[in-house]
Amino acid sequence: MTDDPRSAGAPTLEDVARAAGVSRATVSRVVNGVRNVDPVIQEAVRRAVSVTGYTPNRAARSLVTRRADAIALVVSGAGVEPETARADSGTGASAQGEGEEHRDGGGTGDGAGTGTRSGGRAFGKDEDSGGGSGSFTAQVFADPFFGRVVTGVVDYLRPRGMHPVLMFAETSRAREEVVAYLRQGRADGALVVSTHAEDPLPGLIADAGLAAVLYARPARPVPVSYVDLAHQDGARLAAEHLLDRGCRRIATISGPLDVPAGHARLTGFQDTMARHGHPYVPVVEGRFTQESGERAMERLLAEHPDLDGVFAANDLMALGACHVLREHGRSIPGDVAVVGFDDSSAALACRPPLTTVRQPVEGMAAEMTRLLLDRLARPDGPVTSVIFEPELVVRGSA
Amino acid sequence: MTDDPRSAGAPTLEDVARAAGVSRATVSRVVNGVRNVDPVIQEAVRRAVSVTGYTPNRAARSLVTRRADAIALVVSGAGVEPETARADSGTGASAQGEGEEHRDGGGTGDGAGTGTRSGGRAFGKDEDSGGGSGSFTAQVFADPFFGRVVTGVVDYLRPRGMHPVLMFAETSRAREEVVAYLRQGRADGALVVSTHAEDPLPGLIADAGLAAVLYARPARPVPVSYVDLAHQDGARLAAEHLLDRGCRRIATISGPLDVPAGHARLTGFQDTMARHGHPYVPVVEGRFTQESGERAMERLLAEHPDLDGVFAANDLMALGACHVLREHGRSIPGDVAVVGFDDSSAALACRPPLTTVRQPVEGMAAEMTRLLLDRLARPDGPVTSVIFEPELVVRGSA
DNA sequence: CTGAAAGCGCTAACAG
DNA sequence: CTGTTAGCGCTTTCAG
């Protein structure tokens, strides 16, 4: 029984109630915009609220409403798996193993103080630094893709007064943490962006009966909504464009084949090429990074010096390919036409700007968010998924 | 009095206590790792916890501990200011007016839904789309800088079991929301990255007595810790390098002069040049975007066709400058040497790779996070700030 | 339309 | 070392 009115802490409902001369219940009603409150009292309460500088305590509210009014945005992927060694889930079938270094520098994180100097190094082999430590987080943000996802999610959430909690889940430990986080009720649901197929997270979440929506269809079916792109159609657009402009010796730099999008873009491309009389298309597997695109292009050029068209499964690799082509004296699109995929910022960072297949990432992310919020509002609504159609954006490179 | 043991909801302390045959307090102690608990009972409790599948309810815990164990990562900037019209806070002093367009595209943000397709357009003039809608969020992520900040923050937070809530505050409305969010106790403190001087957010947060640490020193002094880079020193390194390699007709593309970093990098550069006998350096103001770098370079080239060295205040602009130089037949670094700033991913995306001044963003962000956590642990500890030293990274462009 | 009262699940004194 | 007892601040029946 603290009979003392002015305590140290932040003002509570009680304080406002006292100031307005009403009960806590009434203040609560006004604050939550419940009807059935006399306009006069309503006004009095409002005044009391601003006088006291009251702000509702979220923990208390959540405790009773059982809602956090927050959602998690989690990037899930293979990444470094300390315990599982390397989860190199068979680098697909057809392609060549690339032998890309997957290991990274220290990572800024862990230990004691970061000291005062910068974090890790890694990435470039010869060049040492390079604007990104090797952590999973850094790898994720190295691709403009993720920034676009965040943009779409945030722009959808903000007008609704919500903000995403950013989480990463590349190890089984981290995945457990995500599940725990949700189970603790810190977030009402999760938006998960998987960078690899076979990602166990969607399954874990579904098993725990937690709400989630995925970006990209999960490898093994899970009763969870998702948004995805018609990757094959996108690859078809690229193939047709290259063919239409007269290219006849076309090659492709695929994405990692253990990533559904990588796989789909390749098969979509191959299928279309085959249908147009090109059953064999030279392909080198990349890792969706600029550097892997460069290496792949070097290789393609070495094995097929006469090629006149290249489809890279994303813009970053296309950008790398362009660099290599130019270094080898090939003009773009004169000698070799190049088509990318995504229409990310890399497309405009390239000279000439890339002709590319647009993936409306922001819109897809917004839709994903809408689906999650829908589901939170109607927990037993149907599990619906949305597939977006890509479109060709013609610029200078092809 | 729910005498019924097995209710529908998630298991609570009570359930675990019953299962283990002890009191709630004891379970709480075990769960929170408090010593003074008989090892035997401890084991029994642990077993009960896993049997029941217990997960502590965060809201309940936060309600009593008064800690959210969460922090906000907020990007604050000018952005589109519906209410305040344009906050063009005097374009600095020394420099030349330039008349560079400072306004941006519409901004998806505010209004109702984002629709289902991607966000706005904007940015490119001729090319329309381009991997980034015009929202503040999109603009933020268009620069690799922010992804690096997130990386540094997340990598520091993760080992400590914390995750950042992402917020943007480019309008006064959004700023109020950030303050409200903190006051509601949803986050214990904020990491704020201001993209403009005169940002009122730090002041608002300080006035509200909330914990925060800033990236970059605030324009008007605020009793809040911050991390920053010795921008002037960085610019000096760039100037000296250009001079050392024999350049004599050097120009610079500055950042926005109303951004402290932009201003400091310019004055640092000018001072060093002056000290070496070059009191007048051609300068064109850019906006830290690739496109503005291109435009600035076009102009510089038109006015000073004989220049042999360029310092761009960030890598994105340096990249744009390189494109333009090459288009004008200038070889890099043969005809013109180019030095960038930041050592972001754009530095390696450039051909030749950029010689640049490294800003250890990830490390700075980690330090910023450490400072915040420190302060949360010791609320009345001293307000300390850390200034990082940049270093020159020599690559191919100069 | 408003107030009284009962908790939500957890931690933290305070006894034992 | 363990159990009892108060609440943390809010929403929400349930009466009036």
PDB file of C-alpha atoms in Angstrom, chain B residues 119-302:
ATOM      1  CA  GLY B 119       7.550   0.576 -53.425  1.00  0.00           C
ATOM      2  CA  GLY B 120       8.058   3.891 -55.147  1.00  0.00           C
ATOM      3  CA  ARG B 121      10.432   4.655 -57.909  1.00  0.00           C
ATOM      4  CA  ALA B 122      12.645   7.687 -57.806  1.00  0.00           C
ATOM      5  CA  PHE B 123      16.408   7.974 -57.805  1.00  0.00           C
ATOM      6  CA  GLY B 124      17.474   7.242 -61.369  1.00  0.00           C
ATOM      7  CA  LYS B 125      16.366   9.927 -63.766  1.00  0.00           C
ATOM      8  CA  ASP B 126      16.353   8.165 -67.108  1.00  0.00           C
ATOM      9  CA  GLU B 127      16.345   4.581 -65.941  1.00  0.00           C
ATOM     10  CA  ASP B 128      13.214   4.156 -63.929  1.00  0.00           C
ATOM     11  CA  SER B 129      13.342   1.274 -61.527  1.00  0.00           C
ATOM     12  CA  GLY B 130      16.680   0.350 -60.092  1.00  0.00           C
ATOM     13  CA  GLY B 131      16.456  -1.872 -57.081  1.00  0.00           C
ATOM     14  CA  GLY B 132      15.394   0.730 -54.594  1.00  0.00           C
ATOM     15  CA  SER B 133      12.128   2.374 -53.907  1.00  0.00           C
ATOM     16  CA  GLY B 134      12.347   5.913 -52.740  1.00  0.00           C
ATOM     17  CA  SER B 135      11.416   5.342 -49.114  1.00  0.00           C
ATOM     18  CA  PHE B 136      13.811   6.474 -46.443  1.00  0.00           C
ATOM     19  CA  THR B 137      14.360   2.847 -45.577  1.00  0.00           C
ATOM     20  CA  ALA B 138      15.333   2.048 -49.120  1.00  0.00           C
ATOM     21  CA  GLN B 139      17.647   5.015 -49.317  1.00  0.00           C
ATOM     22  CA  VAL B 140      19.329   3.925 -46.143  1.00  0.00           C
ATOM     23  CA  PHE B 141      20.006   0.441 -47.355  1.00  0.00           C
ATOM     24  CA  ALA B 142      21.125   1.654 -50.731  1.00  0.00           C
ATOM     25  CA  ASP B 143      24.403   2.547 -49.080  1.00  0.00           C
ATOM     26  CA  PRO B 144      26.499  -0.409 -47.960  1.00  0.00           C
ATOM     27  CA  PHE B 145      27.309   1.598 -44.871  1.00  0.00           C
ATOM     28  CA  PHE B 146      24.190   0.729 -42.990  1.00  0.00           C
ATOM     29  CA  GLY B 147      24.462  -2.974 -43.584  1.00  0.00           C
ATOM     30  CA  ARG B 148      27.887  -2.771 -42.001  1.00  0.00           C
ATOM     31  CA  VAL B 149      26.504  -1.001 -38.972  1.00  0.00           C
ATOM     32  CA  VAL B 150      23.911  -3.695 -38.550  1.00  0.00           C
ATOM     33  CA  THR B 151      26.582  -6.323 -38.926  1.00  0.00           C
ATOM     34  CA  GLY B 152      28.710  -4.785 -36.214  1.00  0.00           C
ATOM     35  CA  VAL B 153      25.784  -4.377 -33.860  1.00  0.00           C
ATOM     36  CA  VAL B 154      24.327  -7.805 -34.407  1.00  0.00           C
ATOM     37  CA  ASP B 155      27.643  -9.579 -34.163  1.00  0.00           C
ATOM     38  CA  TYR B 156      28.275  -7.922 -30.827  1.00  0.00           C
ATOM     39  CA  LEU B 157      24.784  -8.497 -29.501  1.00  0.00           C
ATOM     40  CA  ARG B 158      24.258 -12.083 -30.535  1.00  0.00           C
ATOM     41  CA  PRO B 159      26.769 -13.762 -28.261  1.00  0.00           C
ATOM     42  CA  ARG B 160      25.006 -11.883 -25.486  1.00  0.00           C
ATOM     43  CA  GLY B 161      21.626 -13.233 -26.391  1.00  0.00           C
ATOM     44  CA  MET B 162      20.241  -9.945 -27.571  1.00  0.00           C
ATOM     45  CA  HIS B 163      18.707  -8.804 -30.813  1.00  0.00           C
ATOM     46  CA  PRO B 164      18.113  -5.285 -32.079  1.00  0.00           C
ATOM     47  CA  VAL B 165      14.776  -3.797 -32.968  1.00  0.00           C
ATOM     48  CA  LEU B 166      15.121  -1.889 -36.187  1.00  0.00           C
ATOM     49  CA  MET B 167      13.623   1.562 -36.298  1.00  0.00           C
ATOM     50  CA  PHE B 168      13.774   4.521 -38.613  1.00  0.00           C
ATOM     51  CA  ALA B 169      13.238   8.082 -37.593  1.00  0.00           C
ATOM     52  CA  GLU B 170      13.255  10.554 -40.405  1.00  0.00           C
ATOM     53  CA  THR B 171      10.160  12.514 -39.461  1.00  0.00           C
ATOM     54  CA  SER B 172       9.256  14.122 -36.191  1.00  0.00           C
ATOM     55  CA  ARG B 173       6.394  11.687 -35.928  1.00  0.00           C
ATOM     56  CA  ALA B 174       8.751   8.768 -36.253  1.00  0.00           C
ATOM     57  CA  ARG B 175      11.048  10.306 -33.702  1.00  0.00           C
ATOM     58  CA  GLU B 176       8.211  10.559 -31.209  1.00  0.00           C
ATOM     59  CA  GLU B 177       7.515   6.922 -31.816  1.00  0.00           C
ATOM     60  CA  VAL B 178      11.060   5.982 -31.038  1.00  0.00           C
ATOM     61  CA  VAL B 179      10.915   7.899 -27.787  1.00  0.00           C
ATOM     62  CA  ALA B 180       7.564   6.341 -26.944  1.00  0.00           C
ATOM     63  CA  TYR B 181       8.907   2.919 -27.722  1.00  0.00           C
ATOM     64  CA  LEU B 182      11.726   3.384 -25.282  1.00  0.00           C
ATOM     65  CA  ARG B 183       9.509   4.942 -22.660  1.00  0.00           C
ATOM     66  CA  GLN B 184       7.190   1.982 -22.889  1.00  0.00           C
ATOM     67  CA  GLY B 185      10.121  -0.077 -21.849  1.00  0.00           C
ATOM     68  CA  ARG B 186      10.147  -2.124 -25.001  1.00  0.00           C
ATOM     69  CA  ALA B 187      13.852  -1.499 -25.340  1.00  0.00           C
ATOM     70  CA  ASP B 188      16.340  -0.548 -22.667  1.00  0.00           C
ATOM     71  CA  GLY B 189      18.268   1.849 -24.805  1.00  0.00           C
ATOM     72  CA  ALA B 190      18.963   2.991 -28.325  1.00  0.00           C
ATOM     73  CA  LEU B 191      21.804   2.958 -30.765  1.00  0.00           C
ATOM     74  CA  VAL B 192      21.227   5.874 -33.045  1.00  0.00           C
ATOM     75  CA  VAL B 193      22.859   6.424 -36.342  1.00  0.00           C
ATOM     76  CA  SER B 194      22.187   9.925 -37.529  1.00  0.00           C
ATOM     77  CA  THR B 195      22.601  10.694 -41.174  1.00  0.00           C
ATOM     78  CA  HIS B 196      22.343  14.421 -40.657  1.00  0.00           C
ATOM     79  CA  ALA B 197      23.546  17.008 -38.247  1.00  0.00           C
ATOM     80  CA  GLU B 198      20.911  18.921 -36.369  1.00  0.00           C
ATOM     81  CA  ASP B 199      19.118  15.660 -35.831  1.00  0.00           C
ATOM     82  CA  PRO B 200      16.775  16.332 -32.923  1.00  0.00           C
ATOM     83  CA  LEU B 201      16.511  12.705 -31.853  1.00  0.00           C
ATOM     84  CA  PRO B 202      19.582  12.553 -29.620  1.00  0.00           C
ATOM     85  CA  GLY B 203      18.286  15.573 -27.777  1.00  0.00           C
ATOM     86  CA  LEU B 204      14.819  14.118 -27.405  1.00  0.00           C
ATOM     87  CA  ILE B 205      16.202  10.907 -26.038  1.00  0.00           C
ATOM     88  CA  ALA B 206      18.503  12.661 -23.631  1.00  0.00           C
ATOM     89  CA  ASP B 207      15.726  14.929 -22.429  1.00  0.00           C
ATOM     90  CA  ALA B 208      13.573  11.926 -21.722  1.00  0.00           C
ATOM     91  CA  GLY B 209      16.348  10.487 -19.647  1.00  0.00           C
ATOM     92  CA  LEU B 210      16.684   7.462 -21.879  1.00  0.00           C
ATOM     93  CA  ALA B 211      19.867   5.566 -22.591  1.00  0.00           C
ATOM     94  CA  ALA B 212      21.518   5.923 -25.952  1.00  0.00           C
ATOM     95  CA  VAL B 213      24.796   5.907 -27.782  1.00  0.00           C
ATOM     96  CA  LEU B 214      25.327   7.638 -31.088  1.00  0.00           C
ATOM     97  CA  TYR B 215      27.252   6.866 -34.202  1.00  0.00           C
ATOM     98  CA  ALA B 216      28.845  10.209 -35.022  1.00  0.00           C
ATOM     99  CA  ARG B 217      29.127  13.191 -32.771  1.00  0.00           C
ATOM    100  CA  PRO B 218      25.937  15.205 -32.536  1.00  0.00           C
ATOM    101  CA  ALA B 219      25.980  18.743 -33.910  1.00  0.00           C
ATOM    102  CA  ARG B 220      24.804  20.394 -30.753  1.00  0.00           C
ATOM    103  CA  PRO B 221      26.388  18.836 -27.699  1.00  0.00           C
ATOM    104  CA  VAL B 222      24.232  16.317 -25.900  1.00  0.00           C
ATOM    105  CA  PRO B 223      25.223  14.362 -22.808  1.00  0.00           C
ATOM    106  CA  VAL B 224      25.365  11.097 -24.660  1.00  0.00           C
ATOM    107  CA  SER B 225      28.227   8.811 -25.604  1.00  0.00           C
ATOM    108  CA  TYR B 226      29.161   8.338 -29.207  1.00  0.00           C
ATOM    109  CA  VAL B 227      31.674   6.740 -31.493  1.00  0.00           C
ATOM    110  CA  ASP B 228      33.082   8.566 -34.442  1.00  0.00           C
ATOM    111  CA  LEU B 229      35.824   8.520 -37.006  1.00  0.00           C
ATOM    112  CA  ALA B 230      38.615  11.047 -37.330  1.00  0.00           C
ATOM    113  CA  HIS B 231      37.283  12.096 -40.701  1.00  0.00           C
ATOM    114  CA  GLN B 232      39.772  14.889 -41.174  1.00  0.00           C
ATOM    115  CA  ASP B 233      42.659  12.525 -40.658  1.00  0.00           C
ATOM    116  CA  GLY B 234      41.170  10.232 -43.220  1.00  0.00           C
ATOM    117  CA  ALA B 235      40.912  13.003 -45.744  1.00  0.00           C
ATOM    118  CA  ARG B 236      44.482  13.943 -44.984  1.00  0.00           C
ATOM    119  CA  LEU B 237      45.623  10.428 -45.787  1.00  0.00           C
ATOM    120  CA  ALA B 238      43.835  10.653 -49.098  1.00  0.00           C
ATOM    121  CA  ALA B 239      45.363  14.002 -49.968  1.00  0.00           C
ATOM    122  CA  GLU B 240      48.854  12.930 -49.058  1.00  0.00           C
ATOM    123  CA  HIS B 241      48.554   9.754 -51.049  1.00  0.00           C
ATOM    124  CA  LEU B 242      47.433  11.599 -54.141  1.00  0.00           C
ATOM    125  CA  LEU B 243      50.212  14.132 -53.705  1.00  0.00           C
ATOM    126  CA  ASP B 244      52.797  11.427 -53.051  1.00  0.00           C
ATOM    127  CA  ARG B 245      52.004   9.628 -56.236  1.00  0.00           C
ATOM    128  CA  GLY B 246      52.634  12.855 -58.119  1.00  0.00           C
ATOM    129  CA  CYS B 247      49.187  14.191 -58.831  1.00  0.00           C
ATOM    130  CA  ARG B 248      49.196  17.944 -59.167  1.00  0.00           C
ATOM    131  CA  ARG B 249      45.775  18.833 -60.548  1.00  0.00           C
ATOM    132  CA  ILE B 250      43.580  17.370 -57.897  1.00  0.00           C
ATOM    133  CA  ALA B 251      39.862  17.834 -57.397  1.00  0.00           C
ATOM    134  CA  THR B 252      37.410  16.449 -54.884  1.00  0.00           C
ATOM    135  CA  ILE B 253      33.836  15.312 -54.756  1.00  0.00           C
ATOM    136  CA  SER B 254      32.589  16.122 -51.295  1.00  0.00           C
ATOM    137  CA  GLY B 255      29.743  14.614 -49.377  1.00  0.00           C
ATOM    138  CA  PRO B 256      26.692  16.665 -48.427  1.00  0.00           C
ATOM    139  CA  LEU B 257      28.059  19.583 -46.449  1.00  0.00           C
ATOM    140  CA  ASP B 258      25.243  19.531 -43.985  1.00  0.00           C
ATOM    141  CA  VAL B 259      26.374  16.093 -42.900  1.00  0.00           C
ATOM    142  CA  PRO B 260      29.209  16.411 -40.387  1.00  0.00           C
ATOM    143  CA  ALA B 261      31.181  13.617 -41.990  1.00  0.00           C
ATOM    144  CA  GLY B 262      30.830  15.257 -45.373  1.00  0.00           C
ATOM    145  CA  HIS B 263      31.960  18.566 -44.050  1.00  0.00           C
ATOM    146  CA  ALA B 264      34.892  17.196 -42.096  1.00  0.00           C
ATOM    147  CA  ARG B 265      36.198  15.137 -44.956  1.00  0.00           C
ATOM    148  CA  LEU B 266      36.184  18.183 -47.169  1.00  0.00           C
ATOM    149  CA  THR B 267      37.892  20.527 -44.764  1.00  0.00           C
ATOM    150  CA  GLY B 268      40.409  17.882 -43.838  1.00  0.00           C
ATOM    151  CA  PHE B 269      41.219  17.447 -47.497  1.00  0.00           C
ATOM    152  CA  GLN B 270      41.384  21.143 -48.235  1.00  0.00           C
ATOM    153  CA  ASP B 271      43.576  21.848 -45.254  1.00  0.00           C
ATOM    154  CA  THR B 272      46.091  19.248 -46.221  1.00  0.00           C
ATOM    155  CA  MET B 273      46.123  20.371 -49.819  1.00  0.00           C
ATOM    156  CA  ALA B 274      46.599  23.960 -48.746  1.00  0.00           C
ATOM    157  CA  ARG B 275      49.441  22.998 -46.488  1.00  0.00           C
ATOM    158  CA  HIS B 276      51.095  21.426 -49.494  1.00  0.00           C
ATOM    159  CA  GLY B 277      50.728  24.479 -51.651  1.00  0.00           C
ATOM    160  CA  HIS B 278      47.333  23.886 -53.198  1.00  0.00           C
ATOM    161  CA  PRO B 279      45.088  26.467 -51.618  1.00  0.00           C
ATOM    162  CA  TYR B 280      42.374  26.105 -54.221  1.00  0.00           C
ATOM    163  CA  VAL B 281      40.955  22.704 -54.865  1.00  0.00           C
ATOM    164  CA  PRO B 282      38.056  22.278 -57.258  1.00  0.00           C
ATOM    165  CA  VAL B 283      35.175  20.764 -55.359  1.00  0.00           C
ATOM    166  CA  VAL B 284      31.714  19.645 -56.306  1.00  0.00           C
ATOM    167  CA  GLU B 285      29.280  18.553 -53.667  1.00  0.00           C
ATOM    168  CA  GLY B 286      27.753  15.120 -53.998  1.00  0.00           C
ATOM    169  CA  ARG B 287      25.186  13.259 -51.958  1.00  0.00           C
ATOM    170  CA  PHE B 288      27.110  10.133 -51.118  1.00  0.00           C
ATOM    171  CA  THR B 289      25.311   8.262 -53.891  1.00  0.00           C
ATOM    172  CA  GLN B 290      26.867   6.702 -56.941  1.00  0.00           C
ATOM    173  CA  GLU B 291      24.741   8.786 -59.227  1.00  0.00           C
ATOM    174  CA  SER B 292      25.708  12.044 -57.563  1.00  0.00           C
ATOM    175  CA  GLY B 293      29.310  10.957 -57.921  1.00  0.00           C
ATOM    176  CA  GLU B 294      28.806  10.513 -61.628  1.00  0.00           C
ATOM    177  CA  ARG B 295      27.256  13.910 -62.026  1.00  0.00           C
ATOM    178  CA  ALA B 296      29.930  15.555 -59.964  1.00  0.00           C
ATOM    179  CA  MET B 297      32.643  13.910 -62.026  1.00  0.00           C
ATOM    180  CA  GLU B 298      31.018  15.020 -65.273  1.00  0.00           C
ATOM    181  CA  ARG B 299      31.099  18.538 -64.025  1.00  0.00           C
ATOM    182  CA  LEU B 300      34.621  18.384 -62.719  1.00  0.00           C
ATOM    183  CA  LEU B 301      35.809  16.987 -66.007  1.00  0.00           C
ATOM    184  CA  ALA B 302      34.026  19.698 -67.931  1.00  0.00           C
TER     185      ALA B 302
END
